[in-house]
Amino acid sequence: GAGVSQSPRYKVAKRGQDVALRCDPISGHVSLFWYQQALGQGPEFLTYFQNEAQLDKSGLPSDRFFAERPEGSVSTLKIQRTQQEDSAVYLCASSLLRTGYEQYFGPGTRLTVT
Amino acid sequence: KQEVTQIPAALSVPEGENLVLNCSFTDSAIYNLQWFRQDPGKGLTSLLLIQSSQREQTSGRLNASLDKSSGRSTLYIAASQPGDSATYLCAVSKAAGNKLTFGGGTRVLVKP
């Protein structure tokens, strides 16, 4: 498929474990965003990459959250020492740097911390 | 700080009725506004994108208007169908290629 893909789709972690969530953007999309969506709420911005450069990480809730995009395509969001409040759906979106800058979203990863 | 509000939070209508979904934002200095659809357990599907210089966008039964100065957008869905049942989210961007700020969504149920 030509859309944004994310893996795993579902992840259950015990409190204190580290998790890694993967995002494959649409080929050729320069911009990549991570959002966090709590149950029943709208998504909230976490961090933004333009190619491999992380230009905005103002939304990361704590230093336990880390994101990277080393080659400017695939991105990984890592959460260390997970807490129950980290339970949410993590959405990835990508866009071109032109034509309206429309963002295209992946299906998300649902993280449950027990 | 930009805040986006969607009212009502939930809406139930009989099939065939027109849907009117509202979105308001506090800072009118936006670059664009996007409307999304989200089905349970799924990601977001982009429905319409309106640039700040535009007043409306149309796609099939969907029409979105934008009144930037008053900080409002409305999504109209004509002749609703049960398949339109989903959560609808609006989001604004402050600058080109910038992050989106989302509203809380309106959960729509269209009854057959």
Short mmCIF file of C-alpha atoms in Angstrom, two decimals:
data_model
loop_
_atom_site.label_atom_id
_atom_site.label_comp_id
_atom_site.label_asym_id
_atom_site.label_seq_id
_atom_site.Cartn_x
_atom_site.Cartn_y
_atom_site.Cartn_z
CA GLY A 1 0.00 0.00 0.00
CA ALA A 2 0.99 3.60 -0.51
CA GLY A 3 -0.24 4.91 2.83
CA VAL A 4 1.42 5.48 6.20
CA SER A 5 1.99 2.24 8.08
CA GLN A 6 2.63 1.71 11.76
CA SER A 7 3.74 -1.30 13.79
CA PRO A 8 2.85 -2.93 16.00
CA ARG A 9 -0.86 -2.15 15.82
CA TYR A 10 -1.32 -3.17 19.46
CA LYS A 11 1.20 -3.30 22.27
CA VAL A 12 0.71 -4.36 25.87
CA ALA A 13 3.54 -3.46 28.22
CA LYS A 14 4.01 -3.93 31.92
CA ARG A 15 4.73 -0.79 33.85
CA GLY A 16 8.42 -0.05 33.76
CA GLN A 17 9.09 -1.75 30.41
CA ASP A 18 10.54 0.07 27.42
CA VAL A 19 8.60 0.10 24.13
CA ALA A 20 9.44 1.08 20.55
CA LEU A 21 6.79 2.10 18.03
CA ARG A 22 7.57 2.24 14.32
CA CYS A 23 6.24 4.50 11.57
CA ASP A 24 6.76 4.08 7.81
CA PRO A 25 5.70 7.32 6.09
CA ILE A 26 4.48 7.68 2.53
CA SER A 27 7.45 7.42 0.20
CA GLY A 28 8.90 10.83 -0.58
CA HIS A 29 7.17 12.63 2.30
CA VAL A 30 9.68 14.92 3.93
CA SER A 31 7.69 15.79 7.04
CA LEU A 32 6.76 13.31 9.77
CA PHE A 33 4.68 13.93 12.88
CA TRP A 34 3.87 11.91 15.99
CA TYR A 35 0.65 12.49 17.94
CA GLN A 36 -0.79 10.93 21.09
CA GLN A 37 -4.53 10.30 21.36
CA ALA A 38 -6.09 9.50 24.72
CA LEU A 39 -9.43 7.70 24.77
CA GLY A 40 -12.28 9.96 23.71
CA GLN A 41 -10.06 12.94 22.93
CA GLY A 42 -8.48 14.53 19.91
CA PRO A 43 -4.84 13.79 19.06
CA GLU A 44 -2.14 15.92 20.66
CA PHE A 45 1.16 16.78 19.02
CA LEU A 46 4.32 15.10 20.29
CA THR A 47 7.15 15.78 17.84
CA TYR A 48 7.99 16.71 14.24
CA PHE A 49 10.76 15.76 11.79
CA GLN A 50 11.77 17.31 8.52
CA ASN A 51 13.89 14.64 6.86
CA GLU A 52 16.18 13.40 9.63
CA ALA A 53 16.10 16.64 11.62
CA GLN A 54 13.86 16.80 14.67
CA LEU A 55 12.63 20.38 14.43
CA ASP A 56 10.05 20.39 17.21
CA LYS A 57 9.81 18.14 20.24
CA SER A 58 7.84 20.49 22.41
CA GLY A 59 4.95 18.05 22.84
CA LEU A 60 6.94 15.17 24.31
CA PRO A 61 5.47 14.79 27.82
CA SER A 62 8.67 13.76 29.59
CA ASP A 63 12.28 12.76 29.02
CA ARG A 64 11.10 9.14 28.94
CA PHE A 65 9.87 9.83 25.40
CA PHE A 66 12.40 9.81 22.58
CA ALA A 67 11.93 9.85 18.80
CA GLU A 68 14.34 9.40 15.94
CA ARG A 69 14.37 9.30 12.14
CA PRO A 70 18.00 8.60 11.33
CA GLU A 71 17.75 8.25 7.54
CA GLY A 72 14.87 10.60 6.93
CA SER A 73 12.29 7.92 6.25
CA VAL A 74 11.26 5.40 8.95
CA SER A 75 10.77 6.85 12.42
CA THR A 76 10.73 5.21 15.84
CA LEU A 77 9.07 6.56 18.96
CA LYS A 78 10.57 5.06 22.10
CA ILE A 79 9.06 5.23 25.55
CA GLN A 80 11.25 4.23 28.45
CA ARG A 81 10.00 2.96 31.81
CA THR A 82 6.37 3.06 30.70
CA GLN A 83 3.73 4.34 33.09
CA GLN A 84 -0.03 3.75 33.09
CA GLU A 85 -0.65 7.31 31.92
CA ASP A 86 1.25 6.46 28.72
CA SER A 87 -1.66 4.25 27.63
CA ALA A 88 -3.01 5.82 24.46
CA VAL A 89 -3.07 5.50 20.69
CA TYR A 90 0.09 6.81 19.07
CA LEU A 91 -0.51 8.19 15.59
CA CYS A 92 2.04 8.98 12.93
CA ALA A 93 1.42 11.34 10.01
CA SER A 94 3.47 12.41 7.02
CA SER A 95 3.23 15.19 4.48
CA LEU A 96 4.98 16.81 1.57
CA LEU A 97 6.51 20.26 1.91
CA ARG A 98 4.13 21.61 -0.68
CA THR A 99 0.63 21.26 -2.15
CA GLY A 100 -1.19 22.46 0.93
CA TYR A 101 0.86 20.47 3.43
CA GLU A 102 -1.99 18.01 3.99
CA GLN A 103 -1.14 15.45 6.63
CA TYR A 104 -1.84 11.75 6.03
CA PHE A 105 -2.24 9.52 9.05
CA GLY A 106 -1.38 5.92 9.76
CA PRO A 107 -3.69 3.50 11.62
CA GLY A 108 -1.96 4.11 14.95
CA THR A 109 -0.47 1.90 17.64
CA ARG A 110 -2.65 1.27 20.68
CA LEU A 111 -0.42 1.06 23.74
CA THR A 112 -1.79 -0.39 26.95
CA VAL A 113 0.38 -0.25 30.06
CA THR A 114 -0.68 -2.65 32.80
CA LYS B 1 -2.01 29.04 22.79
CA GLN B 2 -4.40 27.82 20.09
CA GLU B 3 -7.50 26.03 21.37
CA VAL B 4 -9.93 24.17 19.13
CA THR B 5 -13.45 23.32 20.25
CA GLN B 6 -16.04 21.11 18.61
CA ILE B 7 -19.66 21.29 19.62
CA PRO B 8 -21.65 19.14 20.02
CA ALA B 9 -19.52 16.28 21.34
CA ALA B 10 -22.06 13.78 20.05
CA LEU B 11 -24.88 13.88 17.54
CA SER B 12 -27.53 11.37 16.51
CA VAL B 13 -29.68 11.86 13.39
CA PRO B 14 -32.02 9.75 11.26
CA GLU B 15 -30.78 8.65 7.86
CA GLY B 16 -31.29 11.25 5.16
CA GLU B 17 -31.00 14.27 7.41
CA ASN B 18 -28.25 16.82 6.73
CA LEU B 19 -25.41 16.98 9.27
CA VAL B 20 -23.90 20.23 10.52
CA LEU B 21 -20.69 19.95 12.55
CA ASN B 22 -19.09 22.99 14.15
CA CYS B 23 -15.47 23.81 14.89
CA SER B 24 -14.15 26.97 16.54
CA PHE B 25 -10.59 28.11 17.18
CA THR B 26 -9.26 30.89 19.39
CA ASP B 27 -6.35 32.19 17.27
CA SER B 28 -7.41 33.29 13.79
CA ALA B 29 -3.80 33.33 12.52
CA ILE B 30 -4.03 29.92 10.89
CA TYR B 31 -2.42 28.56 7.73
CA ASN B 32 -4.98 25.86 7.00
CA LEU B 33 -7.75 23.77 8.52
CA GLN B 34 -8.36 20.06 7.97
CA TRP B 35 -11.42 17.95 8.64
CA PHE B 36 -10.85 14.27 9.42
CA ARG B 37 -12.99 11.20 9.92
CA GLN B 38 -12.04 8.54 12.46
CA ASP B 39 -13.72 5.15 12.67
CA PRO B 40 -13.48 3.17 15.93
CA GLY B 41 -10.03 1.69 16.40
CA LYS B 42 -8.75 3.24 13.20
CA GLY B 43 -6.53 6.13 12.16
CA LEU B 44 -7.63 9.45 10.71
CA THR B 45 -8.87 9.85 7.15
CA SER B 46 -8.52 13.32 5.68
CA LEU B 47 -11.81 14.62 4.30
CA LEU B 48 -11.17 18.23 3.32
CA LEU B 49 -8.38 20.76 3.63
CA ILE B 50 -9.13 24.49 3.48
CA GLN B 51 -6.35 27.03 3.04
CA SER B 52 -6.67 30.21 5.11
CA SER B 53 -7.34 32.21 1.94
CA GLN B 54 -10.30 30.01 0.97
CA ARG B 55 -13.90 30.27 2.15
CA GLU B 56 -15.01 26.73 1.41
CA GLN B 57 -14.14 23.34 -0.04
CA THR B 58 -16.44 20.68 -1.44
CA SER B 59 -16.10 16.96 -2.06
CA GLY B 60 -19.18 14.99 -3.01
CA ARG B 61 -21.74 15.26 -0.21
CA LEU B 62 -19.26 17.13 1.99
CA ASN B 63 -18.86 20.87 2.16
CA ALA B 64 -16.64 22.73 4.60
CA SER B 65 -16.74 26.48 5.14
CA LEU B 66 -14.15 28.66 6.85
CA ASP B 67 -14.67 32.03 8.49
CA LYS B 68 -11.13 32.78 9.59
CA SER B 69 -11.81 36.17 11.16
CA SER B 70 -14.43 34.76 13.50
CA GLY B 71 -12.49 31.56 14.15
CA ARG B 72 -15.09 29.14 12.84
CA SER B 73 -15.48 26.29 10.40
CA THR B 74 -18.52 24.20 9.61
CA LEU B 75 -18.66 20.78 7.98
CA TYR B 76 -21.91 19.98 6.17
CA ILE B 77 -22.74 16.43 5.18
CA ALA B 78 -25.77 16.21 2.91
CA ALA B 79 -28.29 13.37 2.99
CA SER B 80 -26.56 11.42 5.75
CA GLN B 81 -26.17 7.64 5.53
CA PRO B 82 -25.47 5.03 8.22
CA GLY B 83 -21.98 4.70 6.76
CA ASP B 84 -21.32 8.31 7.81
CA SER B 85 -21.35 7.20 11.44
CA ALA B 86 -17.91 8.04 12.84
CA THR B 87 -16.06 10.66 14.84
CA TYR B 88 -15.27 13.85 12.95
CA LEU B 89 -12.26 15.92 13.97
CA CYS B 90 -11.14 19.34 12.88
CA ALA B 91 -7.58 20.57 13.18
CA VAL B 92 -5.73 23.81 12.43
CA SER B 93 -2.15 24.53 11.50
CA LYS B 94 -0.43 27.81 12.36
CA ALA B 95 2.13 27.75 9.57
CA ALA B 96 3.01 25.82 6.43
CA GLY B 97 4.08 22.30 7.34
CA ASN B 98 3.42 22.95 11.00
CA LYS B 99 1.85 20.67 13.62
CA LEU B 100 -1.92 20.30 13.84
CA THR B 101 -3.97 21.37 16.85
CA PHE B 102 -7.10 19.23 17.12
CA GLY B 103 -10.53 19.65 18.56
CA GLY B 104 -12.04 16.92 20.72
CA GLY B 105 -14.22 15.62 17.90
CA THR B 106 -17.93 15.13 17.29
CA ARG B 107 -19.18 11.55 17.47
CA VAL B 108 -21.91 11.07 14.86
CA LEU B 109 -24.48 8.30 14.72
CA VAL B 110 -26.76 8.05 11.69
CA LYS B 111 -29.71 5.78 12.40
CA PRO B 112 -31.17 3.72 9.54
#
